[in-house]
PDB file of C-alpha atoms in Angstrom:
ATOM      1  CA  ASP A 297     -22.591   6.034   4.346  1.00  0.00           C
ATOM      2  CA  ALA A 298     -22.376   5.916   8.124  1.00  0.00           C
ATOM      3  CA  LYS A 299     -19.593   8.111   9.423  1.00  0.00           C
ATOM      4  CA  THR A 300     -16.946   7.681  12.080  1.00  0.00           C
ATOM      5  CA  THR A 301     -15.140  10.268  14.181  1.00  0.00           C
ATOM      6  CA  GLN A 302     -11.591   9.778  15.416  1.00  0.00           C
ATOM      7  CA  PRO A 303      -9.006  12.045  17.029  1.00  0.00           C
ATOM      8  CA  ASN A 304      -6.530  13.404  14.506  1.00  0.00           C
ATOM      9  CA  SER A 305      -3.496  12.199  16.418  1.00  0.00           C
ATOM     10  CA  MET A 306      -2.354  10.330  19.493  1.00  0.00           C
ATOM     11  CA  GLU A 307       0.978   9.619  21.100  1.00  0.00           C
ATOM     12  CA  SER A 308       2.309   6.690  23.051  1.00  0.00           C
ATOM     13  CA  ASN A 309       5.544   5.425  24.489  1.00  0.00           C
ATOM     14  CA  GLU A 310       6.941   2.096  23.468  1.00  0.00           C
ATOM     15  CA  GLU A 311       5.775  -0.904  25.486  1.00  0.00           C
ATOM     16  CA  GLU A 312       2.715   0.981  26.765  1.00  0.00           C
ATOM     17  CA  PRO A 313      -0.906   0.127  25.900  1.00  0.00           C
ATOM     18  CA  VAL A 314      -2.698   2.374  23.437  1.00  0.00           C
ATOM     19  CA  HIS A 315      -6.442   2.947  23.293  1.00  0.00           C
ATOM     20  CA  LEU A 316      -7.640   4.433  20.003  1.00  0.00           C
ATOM     21  CA  PRO A 317     -11.238   5.666  20.228  1.00  0.00           C
ATOM     22  CA  CYS A 318     -13.849   5.861  17.490  1.00  0.00           C
ATOM     23  CA  ASN A 319     -17.342   7.308  17.591  1.00  0.00           C
ATOM     24  CA  HIS A 320     -19.979   6.035  15.206  1.00  0.00           C
ATOM     25  CA  SER A 321     -23.281   7.268  16.590  1.00  0.00           C
ATOM     26  CA  THR A 322     -25.165   6.685  13.302  1.00  0.00           C
ATOM     27  CA  ILE A 323     -24.186   3.018  13.052  1.00  0.00           C
ATOM     28  CA  SER A 324     -26.924   0.732  11.764  1.00  0.00           C
ATOM     29  CA  GLY A 325     -27.684  -2.764  12.978  1.00  0.00           C
ATOM     30  CA  THR A 326     -25.976  -4.407  10.018  1.00  0.00           C
ATOM     31  CA  ASP A 327     -22.772  -2.346  10.033  1.00  0.00           C
ATOM     32  CA  TYR A 328     -19.566  -4.113  10.949  1.00  0.00           C
ATOM     33  CA  ILE A 329     -16.817  -2.099  12.620  1.00  0.00           C
ATOM     34  CA  HIS A 330     -13.510  -2.507  10.832  1.00  0.00           C
ATOM     35  CA  TRP A 331     -10.077  -1.147  11.704  1.00  0.00           C
ATOM     36  CA  TYR A 332      -7.264  -0.741   9.238  1.00  0.00           C
ATOM     37  CA  ARG A 333      -3.905   0.911   9.566  1.00  0.00           C
ATOM     38  CA  GLN A 334      -1.526   2.423   7.077  1.00  0.00           C
ATOM     39  CA  LEU A 335       2.163   2.421   7.801  1.00  0.00           C
ATOM     40  CA  PRO A 336       4.301   5.049   6.069  1.00  0.00           C
ATOM     41  CA  SER A 337       4.647   4.439   2.337  1.00  0.00           C
ATOM     42  CA  GLN A 338       2.555   1.263   2.453  1.00  0.00           C
ATOM     43  CA  GLY A 339      -0.956   0.211   1.572  1.00  0.00           C
ATOM     44  CA  PRO A 340      -3.655  -0.069   4.224  1.00  0.00           C
ATOM     45  CA  GLU A 341      -3.475  -3.203   6.348  1.00  0.00           C
ATOM     46  CA  TYR A 342      -6.369  -4.973   8.048  1.00  0.00           C
ATOM     47  CA  VAL A 343      -6.212  -4.940  11.848  1.00  0.00           C
ATOM     48  CA  ILE A 344      -9.473  -6.282  13.246  1.00  0.00           C
ATOM     49  CA  HIS A 345     -13.253  -6.152  12.887  1.00  0.00           C
ATOM     50  CA  GLY A 346     -16.347  -6.925  14.904  1.00  0.00           C
ATOM     51  CA  LEU A 347     -20.108  -6.584  15.063  1.00  0.00           C
ATOM     52  CA  THR A 348     -21.261  -6.596  18.680  1.00  0.00           C
ATOM     53  CA  SER A 349     -18.895  -8.587  20.860  1.00  0.00           C
ATOM     54  CA  ASN A 350     -15.367  -7.648  21.801  1.00  0.00           C
ATOM     55  CA  VAL A 351     -12.759  -9.265  19.574  1.00  0.00           C
ATOM     56  CA  ASN A 352      -9.138 -10.253  20.049  1.00  0.00           C
ATOM     57  CA  ASN A 353      -6.510 -11.254  17.538  1.00  0.00           C
ATOM     58  CA  ARG A 354      -2.742 -11.356  17.408  1.00  0.00           C
ATOM     59  CA  MET A 355      -2.500  -7.692  16.474  1.00  0.00           C
ATOM     60  CA  ALA A 356      -5.019  -5.988  18.733  1.00  0.00           C
ATOM     61  CA  SER A 357      -8.279  -6.066  20.653  1.00  0.00           C
ATOM     62  CA  LEU A 358     -11.510  -4.355  19.723  1.00  0.00           C
ATOM     63  CA  ALA A 359     -13.827  -3.207  22.465  1.00  0.00           C
ATOM     64  CA  ILE A 360     -17.343  -2.334  21.271  1.00  0.00           C
ATOM     65  CA  ALA A 361     -19.721  -0.330  23.413  1.00  0.00           C
ATOM     66  CA  GLU A 362     -22.969  -1.998  24.341  1.00  0.00           C
ATOM     67  CA  ASP A 363     -24.984   0.496  22.245  1.00  0.00           C
ATOM     68  CA  ARG A 364     -22.431   0.098  19.415  1.00  0.00           C
ATOM     69  CA  LYS A 365     -22.108   3.865  19.050  1.00  0.00           C
ATOM     70  CA  SER A 366     -18.428   3.776  19.851  1.00  0.00           C
ATOM     71  CA  SER A 367     -15.520   1.389  19.837  1.00  0.00           C
ATOM     72  CA  THR A 368     -11.905   1.313  20.956  1.00  0.00           C
ATOM     73  CA  LEU A 369      -8.951  -0.330  19.296  1.00  0.00           C
ATOM     74  CA  ILE A 370      -6.479  -1.527  21.898  1.00  0.00           C
ATOM     75  CA  LEU A 371      -2.826  -2.160  21.171  1.00  0.00           C
ATOM     76  CA  HIS A 372      -1.614  -3.945  24.267  1.00  0.00           C
ATOM     77  CA  ARG A 373       2.059  -3.027  23.975  1.00  0.00           C
ATOM     78  CA  ALA A 374       2.921  -0.406  21.409  1.00  0.00           C
ATOM     79  CA  THR A 375       6.075  -0.847  19.388  1.00  0.00           C
ATOM     80  CA  LEU A 376       7.798   1.602  17.068  1.00  0.00           C
ATOM     81  CA  ARG A 377       6.430  -0.425  14.173  1.00  0.00           C
ATOM     82  CA  ASP A 378       2.880   0.413  15.272  1.00  0.00           C
ATOM     83  CA  ALA A 379       3.353   4.048  14.277  1.00  0.00           C
ATOM     84  CA  ALA A 380       0.761   4.481  11.540  1.00  0.00           C
ATOM     85  CA  VAL A 381      -2.559   6.056  10.654  1.00  0.00           C
ATOM     86  CA  TYR A 382      -5.397   3.982  12.114  1.00  0.00           C
ATOM     87  CA  TYR A 383      -8.761   4.036  10.376  1.00  0.00           C
ATOM     88  CA  CYS A 384     -12.058   3.083  11.952  1.00  0.00           C
ATOM     89  CA  ILE A 385     -14.547   2.116   9.239  1.00  0.00           C
ATOM     90  CA  LEU A 386     -18.166   1.042   9.161  1.00  0.00           C
ATOM     91  CA  ARG A 387     -18.859  -1.544   6.518  1.00  0.00           C
ATOM     92  CA  ASP A 388     -22.490  -2.182   5.755  1.00  0.00           C
ATOM     93  CA  ARG A 389     -24.113  -5.255   4.341  1.00  0.00           C
ATOM     94  CA  ASP A 390     -25.768  -3.516   1.419  1.00  0.00           C
ATOM     95  CA  THR A 391     -22.786  -1.862  -0.181  1.00  0.00           C
ATOM     96  CA  ASP A 392     -19.370  -2.987  -1.215  1.00  0.00           C
ATOM     97  CA  LYS A 393     -17.411  -0.117   0.199  1.00  0.00           C
ATOM     98  CA  LEU A 394     -14.669   0.506   2.684  1.00  0.00           C
ATOM     99  CA  ILE A 395     -15.073   4.215   3.293  1.00  0.00           C
ATOM    100  CA  PHE A 396     -11.919   5.639   4.855  1.00  0.00           C
ATOM    101  CA  GLY A 397     -12.110   8.742   7.023  1.00  0.00           C
ATOM    102  CA  THR A 398      -9.154  10.856   8.107  1.00  0.00           C
ATOM    103  CA  GLY A 399      -8.007   8.356  10.735  1.00  0.00           C
ATOM    104  CA  THR A 400      -5.819   8.787  13.815  1.00  0.00           C
ATOM    105  CA  ARG A 401      -2.107   9.255  13.356  1.00  0.00           C
ATOM    106  CA  LEU A 402      -0.378   7.306  16.128  1.00  0.00           C
ATOM    107  CA  GLN A 403       3.142   8.293  17.098  1.00  0.00           C
ATOM    108  CA  VAL A 404       5.159   5.903  19.226  1.00  0.00           C
ATOM    109  CA  PHE A 405       8.189   7.164  21.102  1.00  0.00           C
ATOM    110  CA  PRO A 406      11.110   5.055  22.312  1.00  0.00           C
TER     111      PRO A 406
ATOM    112  CA  ASP B  98       4.180 -14.617  -2.446  1.00  0.00           C
ATOM    113  CA  THR B  99       2.655 -11.149  -2.555  1.00  0.00           C
ATOM    114  CA  ALA B 100      -1.113 -11.355  -2.126  1.00  0.00           C
ATOM    115  CA  VAL B 101      -2.005  -8.213  -4.078  1.00  0.00           C
ATOM    116  CA  SER B 102       0.634  -6.902  -6.436  1.00  0.00           C
ATOM    117  CA  GLN B 103       0.618  -3.724  -8.477  1.00  0.00           C
ATOM    118  CA  THR B 104       2.884  -2.611 -11.269  1.00  0.00           C
ATOM    119  CA  PRO B 105       4.549  -0.277 -11.699  1.00  0.00           C
ATOM    120  CA  LYS B 106       5.389   1.011  -8.235  1.00  0.00           C
ATOM    121  CA  TYR B 107       6.306   4.432  -9.592  1.00  0.00           C
ATOM    122  CA  LEU B 108       5.070   6.101 -12.743  1.00  0.00           C
ATOM    123  CA  VAL B 109       6.143   9.521 -13.997  1.00  0.00           C
ATOM    124  CA  THR B 110       4.539  10.756 -17.167  1.00  0.00           C
ATOM    125  CA  GLN B 111       3.616  13.907 -19.027  1.00  0.00           C
ATOM    126  CA  MET B 112       0.234  15.548 -19.220  1.00  0.00           C
ATOM    127  CA  GLY B 113      -1.927  14.210 -21.996  1.00  0.00           C
ATOM    128  CA  ASN B 114      -0.405  10.738 -22.028  1.00  0.00           C
ATOM    129  CA  ASP B 115      -2.320   7.495 -21.563  1.00  0.00           C
ATOM    130  CA  LYS B 116      -1.075   5.032 -18.965  1.00  0.00           C
ATOM    131  CA  SER B 117      -2.119   1.795 -17.296  1.00  0.00           C
ATOM    132  CA  ILE B 118      -1.579   0.354 -13.842  1.00  0.00           C
ATOM    133  CA  LYS B 119      -1.847  -3.391 -13.424  1.00  0.00           C
ATOM    134  CA  CYS B 120      -3.127  -5.279 -10.409  1.00  0.00           C
ATOM    135  CA  GLU B 121      -3.159  -8.980  -9.676  1.00  0.00           C
ATOM    136  CA  GLN B 122      -4.307 -10.927  -6.626  1.00  0.00           C
ATOM    137  CA  ASN B 123      -3.488 -14.555  -5.883  1.00  0.00           C
ATOM    138  CA  LEU B 124      -5.950 -14.968  -3.030  1.00  0.00           C
ATOM    139  CA  GLY B 125      -8.835 -16.344  -5.053  1.00  0.00           C
ATOM    140  CA  HIS B 126     -10.994 -13.373  -4.082  1.00  0.00           C
ATOM    141  CA  ASP B 127     -14.090 -12.424  -6.036  1.00  0.00           C
ATOM    142  CA  THR B 128     -13.976  -8.675  -5.473  1.00  0.00           C
ATOM    143  CA  MET B 129     -11.308  -6.155  -6.405  1.00  0.00           C
ATOM    144  CA  TYR B 130     -11.097  -2.398  -5.891  1.00  0.00           C
ATOM    145  CA  TRP B 131      -9.181   0.679  -6.885  1.00  0.00           C
ATOM    146  CA  TYR B 132      -8.560   3.476  -4.386  1.00  0.00           C
ATOM    147  CA  LYS B 133      -6.922   6.852  -4.862  1.00  0.00           C
ATOM    148  CA  GLN B 134      -4.922   8.558  -2.119  1.00  0.00           C
ATOM    149  CA  ASP B 135      -4.307  12.220  -2.781  1.00  0.00           C
ATOM    150  CA  SER B 136      -1.631  14.543  -1.431  1.00  0.00           C
ATOM    151  CA  LYS B 137      -3.664  15.120   1.725  1.00  0.00           C
ATOM    152  CA  LYS B 138      -3.567  11.358   2.348  1.00  0.00           C
ATOM    153  CA  PHE B 139      -7.314  10.962   1.922  1.00  0.00           C
ATOM    154  CA  LEU B 140      -8.180   7.470   0.624  1.00  0.00           C
ATOM    155  CA  LYS B 141     -11.149   7.370  -1.707  1.00  0.00           C
ATOM    156  CA  ILE B 142     -12.710   4.393  -3.442  1.00  0.00           C
ATOM    157  CA  MET B 143     -12.891   4.656  -7.227  1.00  0.00           C
ATOM    158  CA  PHE B 144     -14.149   1.320  -8.502  1.00  0.00           C
ATOM    159  CA  SER B 145     -15.197  -2.105  -7.323  1.00  0.00           C
ATOM    160  CA  TYR B 146     -15.482  -5.245  -9.436  1.00  0.00           C
ATOM    161  CA  ASN B 147     -17.071  -8.542  -8.454  1.00  0.00           C
ATOM    162  CA  ASN B 148     -16.355 -11.525 -10.681  1.00  0.00           C
ATOM    163  CA  LYS B 149     -15.322  -9.238 -13.541  1.00  0.00           C
ATOM    164  CA  GLU B 150     -18.454  -7.094 -13.263  1.00  0.00           C
ATOM    165  CA  LEU B 151     -18.458  -3.451 -12.250  1.00  0.00           C
ATOM    166  CA  ILE B 152     -20.227  -2.994  -8.908  1.00  0.00           C
ATOM    167  CA  ILE B 153     -19.184   0.469  -7.755  1.00  0.00           C
ATOM    168  CA  ASN B 154     -18.231   3.393  -9.916  1.00  0.00           C
ATOM    169  CA  GLU B 155     -17.798   6.471  -7.787  1.00  0.00           C
ATOM    170  CA  THR B 156     -17.715   9.932  -9.280  1.00  0.00           C
ATOM    171  CA  VAL B 157     -14.593   9.435 -11.309  1.00  0.00           C
ATOM    172  CA  PRO B 158     -13.839  11.107 -14.651  1.00  0.00           C
ATOM    173  CA  ASN B 159     -14.503   8.800 -17.565  1.00  0.00           C
ATOM    174  CA  ARG B 160     -10.831   9.154 -18.487  1.00  0.00           C
ATOM    175  CA  PHE B 161     -10.400   6.412 -15.889  1.00  0.00           C
ATOM    176  CA  SER B 162     -11.444   2.990 -17.147  1.00  0.00           C
ATOM    177  CA  PRO B 163     -11.005  -0.187 -15.124  1.00  0.00           C
ATOM    178  CA  LYS B 164     -10.613  -3.441 -16.998  1.00  0.00           C
ATOM    179  CA  SER B 165     -10.956  -6.904 -15.504  1.00  0.00           C
ATOM    180  CA  PRO B 166      -9.805  -9.663 -17.895  1.00  0.00           C
ATOM    181  CA  ASP B 167     -10.428 -12.260 -15.175  1.00  0.00           C
ATOM    182  CA  LYS B 168     -11.303 -12.179 -11.518  1.00  0.00           C
ATOM    183  CA  ALA B 169      -7.641 -12.206 -10.467  1.00  0.00           C
ATOM    184  CA  HIS B 170      -6.817  -9.012 -12.358  1.00  0.00           C
ATOM    185  CA  LEU B 171      -8.142  -5.480 -12.282  1.00  0.00           C
ATOM    186  CA  ASN B 172      -6.189  -2.992 -14.355  1.00  0.00           C
ATOM    187  CA  LEU B 173      -6.676   0.756 -14.356  1.00  0.00           C
ATOM    188  CA  HIS B 174      -6.281   2.653 -17.590  1.00  0.00           C
ATOM    189  CA  ILE B 175      -6.100   6.438 -17.548  1.00  0.00           C
ATOM    190  CA  ASN B 176      -6.472   8.544 -20.678  1.00  0.00           C
ATOM    191  CA  SER B 177      -5.314  12.121 -21.218  1.00  0.00           C
ATOM    192  CA  LEU B 178      -3.548  12.386 -17.896  1.00  0.00           C
ATOM    193  CA  GLU B 179      -3.888  15.652 -15.980  1.00  0.00           C
ATOM    194  CA  LEU B 180      -1.783  17.189 -13.224  1.00  0.00           C
ATOM    195  CA  GLY B 181      -4.573  16.502 -10.729  1.00  0.00           C
ATOM    196  CA  ASP B 182      -4.306  12.783 -11.384  1.00  0.00           C
ATOM    197  CA  SER B 183      -1.041  12.730  -9.463  1.00  0.00           C
ATOM    198  CA  ALA B 184      -1.655  10.511  -6.442  1.00  0.00           C
ATOM    199  CA  VAL B 185      -0.984   7.075  -5.039  1.00  0.00           C
ATOM    200  CA  TYR B 186      -3.332   4.439  -6.421  1.00  0.00           C
ATOM    201  CA  PHE B 187      -4.060   1.323  -4.399  1.00  0.00           C
ATOM    202  CA  CYS B 188      -5.559  -1.909  -5.591  1.00  0.00           C
ATOM    203  CA  ALA B 189      -7.333  -4.192  -3.097  1.00  0.00           C
ATOM    204  CA  SER B 190      -9.283  -7.428  -2.991  1.00  0.00           C
ATOM    205  CA  SER B 191     -11.650  -9.235  -0.639  1.00  0.00           C
ATOM    206  CA  GLN B 192     -13.894 -12.264  -0.495  1.00  0.00           C
ATOM    207  CA  GLU B 193     -17.473 -12.030  -1.713  1.00  0.00           C
ATOM    208  CA  ASP B 194     -18.797 -12.016   1.839  1.00  0.00           C
ATOM    209  CA  ARG B 195     -17.374  -8.568   2.035  1.00  0.00           C
ATOM    210  CA  VAL B 196     -18.869  -7.104   5.145  1.00  0.00           C
ATOM    211  CA  ASN B 197     -17.417  -9.814   7.364  1.00  0.00           C
ATOM    212  CA  SER B 198     -14.089 -10.199   5.622  1.00  0.00           C
ATOM    213  CA  GLU B 199     -10.869  -8.296   5.391  1.00  0.00           C
ATOM    214  CA  ALA B 200      -9.542  -6.505   2.366  1.00  0.00           C
ATOM    215  CA  PHE B 201      -5.971  -6.894   1.227  1.00  0.00           C
ATOM    216  CA  PHE B 202      -4.233  -3.912  -0.327  1.00  0.00           C
ATOM    217  CA  GLY B 203      -1.331  -3.669  -2.695  1.00  0.00           C
ATOM    218  CA  GLN B 204       1.693  -1.503  -2.012  1.00  0.00           C
ATOM    219  CA  GLY B 205       0.439   1.279  -4.216  1.00  0.00           C
ATOM    220  CA  THR B 206       1.476   2.969  -7.446  1.00  0.00           C
ATOM    221  CA  ARG B 207       2.728   6.515  -7.111  1.00  0.00           C
ATOM    222  CA  LEU B 208       1.667   8.376 -10.241  1.00  0.00           C
ATOM    223  CA  THR B 209       3.278  11.729 -10.958  1.00  0.00           C
ATOM    224  CA  VAL B 210       2.011  13.763 -13.881  1.00  0.00           C
ATOM    225  CA  VAL B 211       4.333  16.551 -15.019  1.00  0.00           C
TER     226      VAL B 211
END
């Protein structure tokens, strides 16, 4: 299973943008990059995913490096509700697994 | 309507007992999963079913037995419960085109074995 590396924790102030990095240097050509988050006492929640091109949705943006060895999840304006653990996951075509790493714990301050 | 629902939300039981956790999804998905989140918050996949057939069975004690009566349900039965089984168990589902689709998770079942 291809692995990802994320910082253990990050902090942000409310209303500010947040850039959550993820390294995945062993990514294969068929791996999709998925991001999930887990709010306190809740199940994981899908955020966004992409393959090669940058992606935008109502929750966030995903910026993927040209060599695909890293990506960045961008929250454009952090709110207190965005405080969660964010997981960067590689999902490959040949298996049926979402392999969660340790994630990045994001704290948002008022 | 809740997309993926688990029951019960909390379960406290004694060592040696047998218990079941139920999971239902109303999304029409073909694939369902069970994950375990331990006290260190590490989420680990246990099982995956596609159209009622077992696809993934990670290294899980055979005291754990998933059962899928139909593709909308994946129940988890645990025999001879041990203290180390205490964790939060999450059910999830996704479409068959898994790699390019999102998974939906339930709210979790907190199992405490005493």
